[in-house]
Amino acid sequence: RKEVEQDPGPFNVPEGATVAFNCTYSNSASQSFFWYRQDCRKEPKLLMSVYSSGNEDGRFTAQLNRASQYISLLIRDSKLSDSATYLCVVIAIMNYGGSQGNLIFGKGTKLSVKP
Amino acid sequence: DGGITQSPKYLFRKEGQNVTLSCEQNLNHDAMYWYRQDPGQGLRLIYYSQIVNDFQKGDIAEGYSVSREKKESFPLTVTSAQKNPTAFYLCASSTPFQGVAGELFFGEGSRLTVL
């Protein structure tokens, strides 16, 4: 099983649709989780952190399910500008009490929002 | 404005030549990283540095070299020993190491093409 897995897509959705992505991780010691957004031929940028209690930022909601070892990203009322690749990032802490971790990127899920 | 600057943005190289990619940050971050991204692939870690004058190999270090003589700078040399150097190279920084509590900040990337 790969350490961090994402459905590559593409997810083709109409404007206004709600779309959800999942990201599964294999290391149960994983502690920190993030969603990054990467536009075509650009650098990744942090979209949002994922907390145990969930995290909502406008139209975006991120959730963590530790029991099933996955995180999710929900986008409501999709806009054309949401078209991008969404990368899942998982960090497993190697040294408790320290800051050293093992950071792994998923390969990303491509979203295309159509008019 | 604080950030990470990579140069050059585009680079063409003949086979057998070494090239050096520049990465400078003014975010006062201790940790810096180099990633490689190929089409349809996730980010793969080449080298990372937690502190000045120290660096460690990542998952795909063969054919690459780095130095960290200054906190602000982390240049990557792609040597002629790298078998498939054509790729998108991304430099990033964070504090603390691997962004356990924070995020990775990326430069805009350098696109290397070997002719």
PDB file of N, CA and C in Angstrom, chain B residues 7-109:
ATOM      1  N   SER B   7      15.870  30.802  -9.411  1.00  0.00           N
ATOM      2  CA  SER B   7      16.306  31.207 -10.752  1.00  0.00           C
ATOM      3  C   SER B   7      17.270  30.171 -11.298  1.00  0.00           C
ATOM      4  N   PRO B   8      17.293  30.021 -12.627  1.00  0.00           N
ATOM      5  CA  PRO B   8      16.384  30.658 -13.571  1.00  0.00           C
ATOM      6  C   PRO B   8      15.033  29.965 -13.588  1.00  0.00           C
ATOM      7  N   LYS B   9      14.063  30.570 -14.217  1.00  0.00           N
ATOM      8  CA  LYS B   9      12.743  29.983 -14.304  1.00  0.00           C
ATOM      9  C   LYS B   9      12.727  28.875 -15.348  1.00  0.00           C
ATOM     10  N   TYR B  10      13.436  29.102 -16.430  1.00  0.00           N
ATOM     11  CA  TYR B  10      13.564  28.109 -17.490  1.00  0.00           C
ATOM     12  C   TYR B  10      15.041  27.935 -17.812  1.00  0.00           C
ATOM     13  N   LEU B  11      15.445  26.702 -18.040  1.00  0.00           N
ATOM     14  CA  LEU B  11      16.846  26.432 -18.322  1.00  0.00           C
ATOM     15  C   LEU B  11      16.938  25.267 -19.294  1.00  0.00           C
ATOM     16  N   PHE B  12      17.779  25.455 -20.300  1.00  0.00           N
ATOM     17  CA  PHE B  12      18.032  24.382 -21.260  1.00  0.00           C
ATOM     18  C   PHE B  12      19.487  23.977 -21.121  1.00  0.00           C
ATOM     19  N   ARG B  13      19.714  22.689 -21.168  1.00  0.00           N
ATOM     20  CA  ARG B  13      21.067  22.188 -20.946  1.00  0.00           C
ATOM     21  C   ARG B  13      21.369  21.090 -21.946  1.00  0.00           C
ATOM     22  N   LYS B  14      22.595  21.036 -22.343  1.00  0.00           N
ATOM     23  CA  LYS B  14      23.024  19.930 -23.199  1.00  0.00           C
ATOM     24  C   LYS B  14      23.415  18.760 -22.304  1.00  0.00           C
ATOM     25  N   GLU B  15      23.277  17.579 -22.842  1.00  0.00           N
ATOM     26  CA  GLU B  15      23.691  16.387 -22.088  1.00  0.00           C
ATOM     27  C   GLU B  15      25.162  16.507 -21.710  1.00  0.00           C
ATOM     28  N   GLY B  16      25.487  16.086 -20.505  1.00  0.00           N
ATOM     29  CA  GLY B  16      26.872  16.098 -20.064  1.00  0.00           C
ATOM     30  C   GLY B  16      27.273  17.361 -19.333  1.00  0.00           C
ATOM     31  N   GLN B  17      26.373  18.332 -19.267  1.00  0.00           N
ATOM     32  CA  GLN B  17      26.675  19.582 -18.582  1.00  0.00           C
ATOM     33  C   GLN B  17      26.078  19.589 -17.179  1.00  0.00           C
ATOM     34  N   ASN B  18      26.819  20.187 -16.254  1.00  0.00           N
ATOM     35  CA  ASN B  18      26.256  20.443 -14.931  1.00  0.00           C
ATOM     36  C   ASN B  18      25.526  21.783 -14.963  1.00  0.00           C
ATOM     37  N   VAL B  19      24.446  21.883 -14.200  1.00  0.00           N
ATOM     38  CA  VAL B  19      23.765  23.171 -14.060  1.00  0.00           C
ATOM     39  C   VAL B  19      23.438  23.382 -12.594  1.00  0.00           C
ATOM     40  N   THR B  20      23.430  24.647 -12.192  1.00  0.00           N
ATOM     41  CA  THR B  20      23.100  24.992 -10.818  1.00  0.00           C
ATOM     42  C   THR B  20      21.846  25.848 -10.786  1.00  0.00           C
ATOM     43  N   LEU B  21      20.899  25.433  -9.954  1.00  0.00           N
ATOM     44  CA  LEU B  21      19.654  26.166  -9.759  1.00  0.00           C
ATOM     45  C   LEU B  21      19.757  26.934  -8.446  1.00  0.00           C
ATOM     46  N   SER B  22      19.384  28.183  -8.503  1.00  0.00           N
ATOM     47  CA  SER B  22      19.504  29.038  -7.328  1.00  0.00           C
ATOM     48  C   SER B  22      18.207  29.062  -6.531  1.00  0.00           C
ATOM     49  N   CYS B  23      18.334  29.123  -5.202  1.00  0.00           N
ATOM     50  CA  CYS B  23      17.176  29.264  -4.320  1.00  0.00           C
ATOM     51  C   CYS B  23      17.575  30.175  -3.167  1.00  0.00           C
ATOM     52  N   GLU B  24      16.867  31.300  -3.037  1.00  0.00           N
ATOM     53  CA  GLU B  24      17.142  32.266  -1.977  1.00  0.00           C
ATOM     54  C   GLU B  24      15.835  32.563  -1.241  1.00  0.00           C
ATOM     55  N   GLN B  25      15.910  32.602   0.113  1.00  0.00           N
ATOM     56  CA  GLN B  25      14.723  32.942   0.886  1.00  0.00           C
ATOM     57  C   GLN B  25      15.060  34.019   1.908  1.00  0.00           C
ATOM     58  N   ASN B  26      14.093  34.905   2.138  1.00  0.00           N
ATOM     59  CA  ASN B  26      14.269  35.946   3.147  1.00  0.00           C
ATOM     60  C   ASN B  26      13.197  35.836   4.229  1.00  0.00           C
ATOM     61  N   LEU B  27      12.779  34.598   4.469  1.00  0.00           N
ATOM     62  CA  LEU B  27      11.753  34.326   5.472  1.00  0.00           C
ATOM     63  C   LEU B  27      12.350  33.980   6.822  1.00  0.00           C
ATOM     64  N   ASN B  28      13.682  33.924   6.888  1.00  0.00           N
ATOM     65  CA  ASN B  28      14.388  33.552   8.107  1.00  0.00           C
ATOM     66  C   ASN B  28      14.061  32.118   8.537  1.00  0.00           C
ATOM     67  N   HIS B  29      13.793  31.256   7.542  1.00  0.00           N
ATOM     68  CA  HIS B  29      13.504  29.857   7.829  1.00  0.00           C
ATOM     69  C   HIS B  29      14.788  29.060   7.972  1.00  0.00           C
ATOM     70  N   ASP B  30      14.791  28.142   8.944  1.00  0.00           N
ATOM     71  CA  ASP B  30      15.954  27.282   9.123  1.00  0.00           C
ATOM     72  C   ASP B  30      16.005  26.170   8.089  1.00  0.00           C
ATOM     73  N   ALA B  31      14.861  25.596   7.768  1.00  0.00           N
ATOM     74  CA  ALA B  31      14.821  24.409   6.914  1.00  0.00           C
ATOM     75  C   ALA B  31      14.551  24.780   5.458  1.00  0.00           C
ATOM     76  N   MET B  32      15.280  24.133   4.576  1.00  0.00           N
ATOM     77  CA  MET B  32      15.066  24.313   3.141  1.00  0.00           C
ATOM     78  C   MET B  32      15.103  22.960   2.455  1.00  0.00           C
ATOM     79  N   TYR B  33      14.399  22.891   1.317  1.00  0.00           N
ATOM     80  CA  TYR B  33      14.222  21.608   0.636  1.00  0.00           C
ATOM     81  C   TYR B  33      14.310  21.802  -0.870  1.00  0.00           C
ATOM     82  N   TRP B  34      14.675  20.736  -1.570  1.00  0.00           N
ATOM     83  CA  TRP B  34      14.545  20.680  -3.020  1.00  0.00           C
ATOM     84  C   TRP B  34      13.698  19.470  -3.373  1.00  0.00           C
ATOM     85  N   TYR B  35      12.688  19.749  -4.230  1.00  0.00           N
ATOM     86  CA  TYR B  35      11.819  18.703  -4.737  1.00  0.00           C
ATOM     87  C   TYR B  35      11.907  18.675  -6.254  1.00  0.00           C
ATOM     88  N   ARG B  36      11.602  17.508  -6.779  1.00  0.00           N
ATOM     89  CA  ARG B  36      11.481  17.342  -8.223  1.00  0.00           C
ATOM     90  C   ARG B  36      10.061  16.875  -8.513  1.00  0.00           C
ATOM     91  N   GLN B  37       9.466  17.437  -9.583  1.00  0.00           N
ATOM     92  CA  GLN B  37       8.129  17.019  -9.986  1.00  0.00           C
ATOM     93  C   GLN B  37       8.140  16.690 -11.469  1.00  0.00           C
ATOM     94  N   ASP B  38       7.697  15.494 -11.796  1.00  0.00           N
ATOM     95  CA  ASP B  38       7.555  15.066 -13.186  1.00  0.00           C
ATOM     96  C   ASP B  38       6.073  15.040 -13.527  1.00  0.00           C
ATOM     97  N   PRO B  39       5.734  15.155 -14.811  1.00  0.00           N
ATOM     98  CA  PRO B  39       4.315  15.198 -15.204  1.00  0.00           C
ATOM     99  C   PRO B  39       3.525  14.034 -14.632  1.00  0.00           C
ATOM    100  N   GLY B  40       2.393  14.367 -14.011  1.00  0.00           N
ATOM    101  CA  GLY B  40       1.537  13.332 -13.455  1.00  0.00           C
ATOM    102  C   GLY B  40       2.079  12.673 -12.210  1.00  0.00           C
ATOM    103  N   GLN B  41       3.172  13.200 -11.698  1.00  0.00           N
ATOM    104  CA  GLN B  41       3.782  12.598 -10.513  1.00  0.00           C
ATOM    105  C   GLN B  41       3.712  13.550  -9.328  1.00  0.00           C
ATOM    106  N   GLY B  42       3.867  12.989  -8.154  1.00  0.00           N
ATOM    107  CA  GLY B  42       3.928  13.812  -6.959  1.00  0.00           C
ATOM    108  C   GLY B  42       5.301  14.430  -6.790  1.00  0.00           C
ATOM    109  N   LEU B  43       5.455  15.190  -5.739  1.00  0.00           N
ATOM    110  CA  LEU B  43       6.744  15.807  -5.445  1.00  0.00           C
ATOM    111  C   LEU B  43       7.656  14.777  -4.782  1.00  0.00           C
ATOM    112  N   ARG B  44       8.881  14.713  -5.271  1.00  0.00           N
ATOM    113  CA  ARG B  44       9.855  13.790  -4.678  1.00  0.00           C
ATOM    114  C   ARG B  44      11.007  14.593  -4.111  1.00  0.00           C
ATOM    115  N   LEU B  45      11.411  14.256  -2.894  1.00  0.00           N
ATOM    116  CA  LEU B  45      12.426  15.014  -2.164  1.00  0.00           C
ATOM    117  C   LEU B  45      13.820  14.636  -2.637  1.00  0.00           C
ATOM    118  N   ILE B  46      14.604  15.644  -3.013  1.00  0.00           N
ATOM    119  CA  ILE B  46      15.966  15.421  -3.484  1.00  0.00           C
ATOM    120  C   ILE B  46      16.946  15.582  -2.326  1.00  0.00           C
ATOM    121  N   TYR B  47      16.953  16.743  -1.725  1.00  0.00           N
ATOM    122  CA  TYR B  47      17.813  17.049  -0.581  1.00  0.00           C
ATOM    123  C   TYR B  47      17.052  17.971   0.361  1.00  0.00           C
ATOM    124  N   TYR B  48      17.464  17.971   1.625  1.00  0.00           N
ATOM    125  CA  TYR B  48      16.936  18.939   2.559  1.00  0.00           C
ATOM    126  C   TYR B  48      18.029  19.367   3.528  1.00  0.00           C
ATOM    127  N   SER B  49      17.795  20.527   4.125  1.00  0.00           N
ATOM    128  CA  SER B  49      18.763  21.082   5.068  1.00  0.00           C
ATOM    129  C   SER B  49      17.993  21.661   6.247  1.00  0.00           C
ATOM    130  N   GLN B  50      18.361  21.231   7.429  1.00  0.00           N
ATOM    131  CA  GLN B  50      17.683  21.724   8.629  1.00  0.00           C
ATOM    132  C   GLN B  50      18.368  22.957   9.204  1.00  0.00           C
ATOM    133  N   ILE B  51      19.648  23.129   8.838  1.00  0.00           N
ATOM    134  CA  ILE B  51      20.412  24.212   9.427  1.00  0.00           C
ATOM    135  C   ILE B  51      21.611  24.498   8.540  1.00  0.00           C
ATOM    136  N   VAL B  52      22.179  25.662   8.711  1.00  0.00           N
ATOM    137  CA  VAL B  52      23.342  26.040   7.903  1.00  0.00           C
ATOM    138  C   VAL B  52      24.466  25.010   8.074  1.00  0.00           C
ATOM    139  N   ASN B  53      25.143  24.751   6.963  1.00  0.00           N
ATOM    140  CA  ASN B  53      26.283  23.829   6.916  1.00  0.00           C
ATOM    141  C   ASN B  53      25.902  22.377   7.181  1.00  0.00           C
ATOM    142  N   ASP B  54      24.646  22.061   7.034  1.00  0.00           N
ATOM    143  CA  ASP B  54      24.200  20.678   7.192  1.00  0.00           C
ATOM    144  C   ASP B  54      23.114  20.391   6.173  1.00  0.00           C
ATOM    145  N   PHE B  55      23.187  19.233   5.529  1.00  0.00           N
ATOM    146  CA  PHE B  55      22.134  18.830   4.615  1.00  0.00           C
ATOM    147  C   PHE B  55      22.093  17.311   4.542  1.00  0.00           C
ATOM    148  N   GLN B  56      20.941  16.796   4.140  1.00  0.00           N
ATOM    149  CA  GLN B  56      20.716  15.355   4.107  1.00  0.00           C
ATOM    150  C   GLN B  56      20.117  14.953   2.775  1.00  0.00           C
ATOM    151  N   LYS B  57      20.420  13.741   2.356  1.00  0.00           N
ATOM    152  CA  LYS B  57      19.825  13.214   1.134  1.00  0.00           C
ATOM    153  C   LYS B  57      18.358  12.902   1.356  1.00  0.00           C
ATOM    154  N   GLY B  58      17.587  13.178   0.309  1.00  0.00           N
ATOM    155  CA  GLY B  58      16.195  12.770   0.306  1.00  0.00           C
ATOM    156  C   GLY B  58      16.046  11.443  -0.409  1.00  0.00           C
ATOM    157  N   ASP B  59      14.889  11.257  -1.044  1.00  0.00           N
ATOM    158  CA  ASP B  59      14.589   9.966  -1.661  1.00  0.00           C
ATOM    159  C   ASP B  59      15.297   9.751  -3.003  1.00  0.00           C
ATOM    160  N   ILE B  60      15.662  10.843  -3.685  1.00  0.00           N
ATOM    161  CA  ILE B  60      16.223  10.691  -5.042  1.00  0.00           C
ATOM    162  C   ILE B  60      17.453  11.573  -5.211  1.00  0.00           C
ATOM    163  N   ALA B  61      18.426  11.470  -4.325  1.00  0.00           N
ATOM    164  CA  ALA B  61      19.581  12.370  -4.320  1.00  0.00           C
ATOM    165  C   ALA B  61      20.631  12.061  -5.388  1.00  0.00           C
ATOM    166  N   GLU B  62      20.595  10.869  -5.954  1.00  0.00           N
ATOM    167  CA  GLU B  62      21.652  10.493  -6.895  1.00  0.00           C
ATOM    168  C   GLU B  62      21.680  11.420  -8.105  1.00  0.00           C
ATOM    169  N   GLY B  63      22.889  11.946  -8.401  1.00  0.00           N
ATOM    170  CA  GLY B  63      23.039  12.826  -9.551  1.00  0.00           C
ATOM    171  C   GLY B  63      22.835  14.296  -9.218  1.00  0.00           C
ATOM    172  N   TYR B  64      22.603  14.582  -7.942  1.00  0.00           N
ATOM    173  CA  TYR B  64      22.404  15.961  -7.481  1.00  0.00           C
ATOM    174  C   TYR B  64      23.387  16.283  -6.368  1.00  0.00           C
ATOM    175  N   SER B  65      23.677  17.572  -6.191  1.00  0.00           N
ATOM    176  CA  SER B  65      24.452  18.006  -5.028  1.00  0.00           C
ATOM    177  C   SER B  65      23.927  19.358  -4.570  1.00  0.00           C
ATOM    178  N   VAL B  66      24.137  19.663  -3.295  1.00  0.00           N
ATOM    179  CA  VAL B  66      23.675  20.921  -2.714  1.00  0.00           C
ATOM    180  C   VAL B  66      24.744  21.477  -1.787  1.00  0.00           C
ATOM    181  N   SER B  67      24.540  22.716  -1.370  1.00  0.00           N
ATOM    182  CA  SER B  67      25.357  23.321  -0.331  1.00  0.00           C
ATOM    183  C   SER B  67      24.455  24.232   0.490  1.00  0.00           C
ATOM    184  N   ARG B  68      24.854  24.488   1.739  1.00  0.00           N
ATOM    185  CA  ARG B  68      24.078  25.406   2.579  1.00  0.00           C
ATOM    186  C   ARG B  68      25.077  26.224   3.396  1.00  0.00           C
ATOM    187  N   GLU B  69      25.710  27.151   2.726  1.00  0.00           N
ATOM    188  CA  GLU B  69      26.731  27.983   3.378  1.00  0.00           C
ATOM    189  C   GLU B  69      26.106  29.172   4.083  1.00  0.00           C
ATOM    190  N   LYS B  70      24.919  29.558   3.650  1.00  0.00           N
ATOM    191  CA  LYS B  70      24.201  30.667   4.272  1.00  0.00           C
ATOM    192  C   LYS B  70      22.778  30.237   4.556  1.00  0.00           C
ATOM    193  N   LYS B  71      22.173  30.793   5.571  1.00  0.00           N
ATOM    194  CA  LYS B  71      20.799  30.445   5.919  1.00  0.00           C
ATOM    195  C   LYS B  71      19.850  30.737   4.768  1.00  0.00           C
ATOM    196  N   GLU B  72      20.134  31.800   4.024  1.00  0.00           N
ATOM    197  CA  GLU B  72      19.211  32.258   3.001  1.00  0.00           C
ATOM    198  C   GLU B  72      19.288  31.462   1.708  1.00  0.00           C
ATOM    199  N   SER B  73      20.362  30.710   1.520  1.00  0.00           N
ATOM    200  CA  SER B  73      20.639  30.162   0.199  1.00  0.00           C
ATOM    201  C   SER B  73      20.815  28.649   0.217  1.00  0.00           C
ATOM    202  N   PHE B  74      20.241  27.979  -0.791  1.00  0.00           N
ATOM    203  CA  PHE B  74      20.323  26.516  -0.863  1.00  0.00           C
ATOM    204  C   PHE B  74      20.359  26.111  -2.345  1.00  0.00           C
ATOM    205  N   PRO B  75      21.481  26.323  -3.016  1.00  0.00           N
ATOM    206  CA  PRO B  75      21.560  26.005  -4.443  1.00  0.00           C
ATOM    207  C   PRO B  75      21.624  24.499  -4.708  1.00  0.00           C
ATOM    208  N   LEU B  76      21.057  24.104  -5.819  1.00  0.00           N
ATOM    209  CA  LEU B  76      21.046  22.698  -6.247  1.00  0.00           C
ATOM    210  C   LEU B  76      21.816  22.571  -7.555  1.00  0.00           C
ATOM    211  N   THR B  77      22.761  21.663  -7.595  1.00  0.00           N
ATOM    212  CA  THR B  77      23.481  21.370  -8.828  1.00  0.00           C
ATOM    213  C   THR B  77      22.993  20.043  -9.390  1.00  0.00           C
ATOM    214  N   VAL B  78      22.566  20.093 -10.641  1.00  0.00           N
ATOM    215  CA  VAL B  78      22.155  18.893 -11.353  1.00  0.00           C
ATOM    216  C   VAL B  78      23.372  18.450 -12.158  1.00  0.00           C
ATOM    217  N   THR B  79      23.949  17.343 -11.809  1.00  0.00           N
ATOM    218  CA  THR B  79      25.192  16.928 -12.456  1.00  0.00           C
ATOM    219  C   THR B  79      24.911  16.064 -13.680  1.00  0.00           C
ATOM    220  N   SER B  80      25.943  15.826 -14.429  1.00  0.00           N
ATOM    221  CA  SER B  80      25.814  15.000 -15.637  1.00  0.00           C
ATOM    222  C   SER B  80      25.508  13.549 -15.276  1.00  0.00           C
ATOM    223  N   ALA B  81      25.661  13.199 -14.005  1.00  0.00           N
ATOM    224  CA  ALA B  81      25.368  11.830 -13.563  1.00  0.00           C
ATOM    225  C   ALA B  81      23.869  11.586 -13.417  1.00  0.00           C
ATOM    226  N   GLN B  82      23.077  12.634 -13.437  1.00  0.00           N
ATOM    227  CA  GLN B  82      21.626  12.480 -13.309  1.00  0.00           C
ATOM    228  C   GLN B  82      21.087  11.998 -14.645  1.00  0.00           C
ATOM    229  N   LYS B  83      20.474  10.832 -14.630  1.00  0.00           N
ATOM    230  CA  LYS B  83      20.088  10.185 -15.890  1.00  0.00           C
ATOM    231  C   LYS B  83      18.931  10.875 -16.599  1.00  0.00           C
ATOM    232  N   ASN B  84      17.957  11.345 -15.878  1.00  0.00           N
ATOM    233  CA  ASN B  84      16.777  11.979 -16.477  1.00  0.00           C
ATOM    234  C   ASN B  84      16.514  13.321 -15.804  1.00  0.00           C
ATOM    235  N   PRO B  85      17.306  14.322 -16.128  1.00  0.00           N
ATOM    236  CA  PRO B  85      17.212  15.582 -15.394  1.00  0.00           C
ATOM    237  C   PRO B  85      16.070  16.491 -15.822  1.00  0.00           C
ATOM    238  N   THR B  86      15.466  16.239 -16.953  1.00  0.00           N
ATOM    239  CA  THR B  86      14.364  17.099 -17.406  1.00  0.00           C
ATOM    240  C   THR B  86      13.202  16.976 -16.436  1.00  0.00           C
ATOM    241  N   ALA B  87      12.869  18.092 -15.776  1.00  0.00           N
ATOM    242  CA  ALA B  87      11.819  18.074 -14.761  1.00  0.00           C
ATOM    243  C   ALA B  87      11.565  19.493 -14.288  1.00  0.00           C
ATOM    244  N   PHE B  88      10.570  19.615 -13.421  1.00  0.00           N
ATOM    245  CA  PHE B  88      10.227  20.858 -12.745  1.00  0.00           C
ATOM    246  C   PHE B  88      10.808  20.765 -11.338  1.00  0.00           C
ATOM    247  N   TYR B  89      11.698  21.713 -10.989  1.00  0.00           N
ATOM    248  CA  TYR B  89      12.367  21.672  -9.691  1.00  0.00           C
ATOM    249  C   TYR B  89      11.802  22.761  -8.785  1.00  0.00           C
ATOM    250  N   LEU B  90      11.444  22.356  -7.589  1.00  0.00           N
ATOM    251  CA  LEU B  90      10.831  23.268  -6.633  1.00  0.00           C
ATOM    252  C   LEU B  90      11.666  23.342  -5.363  1.00  0.00           C
ATOM    253  N   CYS B  91      11.938  24.554  -4.945  1.00  0.00           N
ATOM    254  CA  CYS B  91      12.632  24.801  -3.686  1.00  0.00           C
ATOM    255  C   CYS B  91      11.582  25.242  -2.661  1.00  0.00           C
ATOM    256  N   ALA B  92      11.759  24.841  -1.428  1.00  0.00           N
ATOM    257  CA  ALA B  92      10.803  25.219  -0.390  1.00  0.00           C
ATOM    258  C   ALA B  92      11.538  25.488   0.913  1.00  0.00           C
ATOM    259  N   SER B  93      10.862  26.186   1.811  1.00  0.00           N
ATOM    260  CA  SER B  93      11.424  26.408   3.137  1.00  0.00           C
ATOM    261  C   SER B  93      10.316  26.306   4.162  1.00  0.00           C
ATOM    262  N   SER B  94      10.717  26.113   5.412  1.00  0.00           N
ATOM    263  CA  SER B  94       9.727  26.023   6.484  1.00  0.00           C
ATOM    264  C   SER B  94      10.414  26.243   7.825  1.00  0.00           C
ATOM    265  N   THR B  95       9.587  26.521   8.790  1.00  0.00           N
ATOM    266  CA  THR B  95      10.051  26.514  10.169  1.00  0.00           C
ATOM    267  C   THR B  95       8.891  26.057  11.022  1.00  0.00           C
ATOM    268  N   PRO B  96       9.044  25.071  11.871  1.00  0.00           N
ATOM    269  CA  PRO B  96      10.262  24.274  12.043  1.00  0.00           C
ATOM    270  C   PRO B  96      10.471  23.293  10.906  1.00  0.00           C
ATOM    271  N   PHE B  97      11.398  22.425  11.028  1.00  0.00           N
ATOM    272  CA  PHE B  97      11.733  21.464  10.005  1.00  0.00           C
ATOM    273  C   PHE B  97      10.510  20.654   9.597  1.00  0.00           C
ATOM    274  N   GLN B  98      10.265  20.618   8.281  1.00  0.00           N
ATOM    275  CA  GLN B  98       9.158  19.904   7.684  1.00  0.00           C
ATOM    276  C   GLN B  98       7.816  20.398   8.181  1.00  0.00           C
ATOM    277  N   GLY B  99       7.828  21.603   8.671  1.00  0.00           N
ATOM    278  CA  GLY B  99       6.564  22.276   8.914  1.00  0.00           C
ATOM    279  C   GLY B  99       5.588  21.537   9.795  1.00  0.00           C
ATOM    280  N   VAL B 100       6.058  20.951  10.827  1.00  0.00           N
ATOM    281  CA  VAL B 100       5.152  20.202  11.701  1.00  0.00           C
ATOM    282  C   VAL B 100       4.016  21.078  12.178  1.00  0.00           C
ATOM    283  N   ALA B 101       4.356  22.312  12.507  1.00  0.00           N
ATOM    284  CA  ALA B 101       3.313  23.214  12.995  1.00  0.00           C
ATOM    285  C   ALA B 101       2.916  24.239  11.950  1.00  0.00           C
ATOM    286  N   GLY B 102       3.574  24.245  10.844  1.00  0.00           N
ATOM    287  CA  GLY B 102       3.327  25.287   9.863  1.00  0.00           C
ATOM    288  C   GLY B 102       3.308  24.748   8.451  1.00  0.00           C
ATOM    289  N   GLU B 103       3.585  25.580   7.507  1.00  0.00           N
ATOM    290  CA  GLU B 103       3.450  25.198   6.118  1.00  0.00           C
ATOM    291  C   GLU B 103       4.793  25.268   5.407  1.00  0.00           C
ATOM    292  N   LEU B 104       4.838  24.648   4.250  1.00  0.00           N
ATOM    293  CA  LEU B 104       5.973  24.789   3.354  1.00  0.00           C
ATOM    294  C   LEU B 104       5.709  25.960   2.421  1.00  0.00           C
ATOM    295  N   PHE B 105       6.717  26.795   2.243  1.00  0.00           N
ATOM    296  CA  PHE B 105       6.631  27.900   1.292  1.00  0.00           C
ATOM    297  C   PHE B 105       7.482  27.542   0.094  1.00  0.00           C
ATOM    298  N   PHE B 106       6.892  27.603  -1.079  1.00  0.00           N
ATOM    299  CA  PHE B 106       7.591  27.202  -2.293  1.00  0.00           C
ATOM    300  C   PHE B 106       8.014  28.399  -3.125  1.00  0.00           C
ATOM    301  N   GLY B 107       9.132  28.241  -3.828  1.00  0.00           N
ATOM    302  CA  GLY B 107       9.479  29.163  -4.883  1.00  0.00           C
ATOM    303  C   GLY B 107       8.648  28.854  -6.117  1.00  0.00           C
ATOM    304  N   GLU B 108       8.799  29.667  -7.162  1.00  0.00           N
ATOM    305  CA  GLU B 108       7.979  29.501  -8.363  1.00  0.00           C
ATOM    306  C   GLU B 108       8.458  28.360  -9.242  1.00  0.00           C
ATOM    307  N   GLY B 109       9.595  27.794  -8.902  1.00  0.00           N
ATOM    308  CA  GLY B 109      10.060  26.625  -9.636  1.00  0.00           C
ATOM    309  C   GLY B 109      11.022  26.960 -10.762  1.00  0.00           C
TER     310      GLY B 109
END
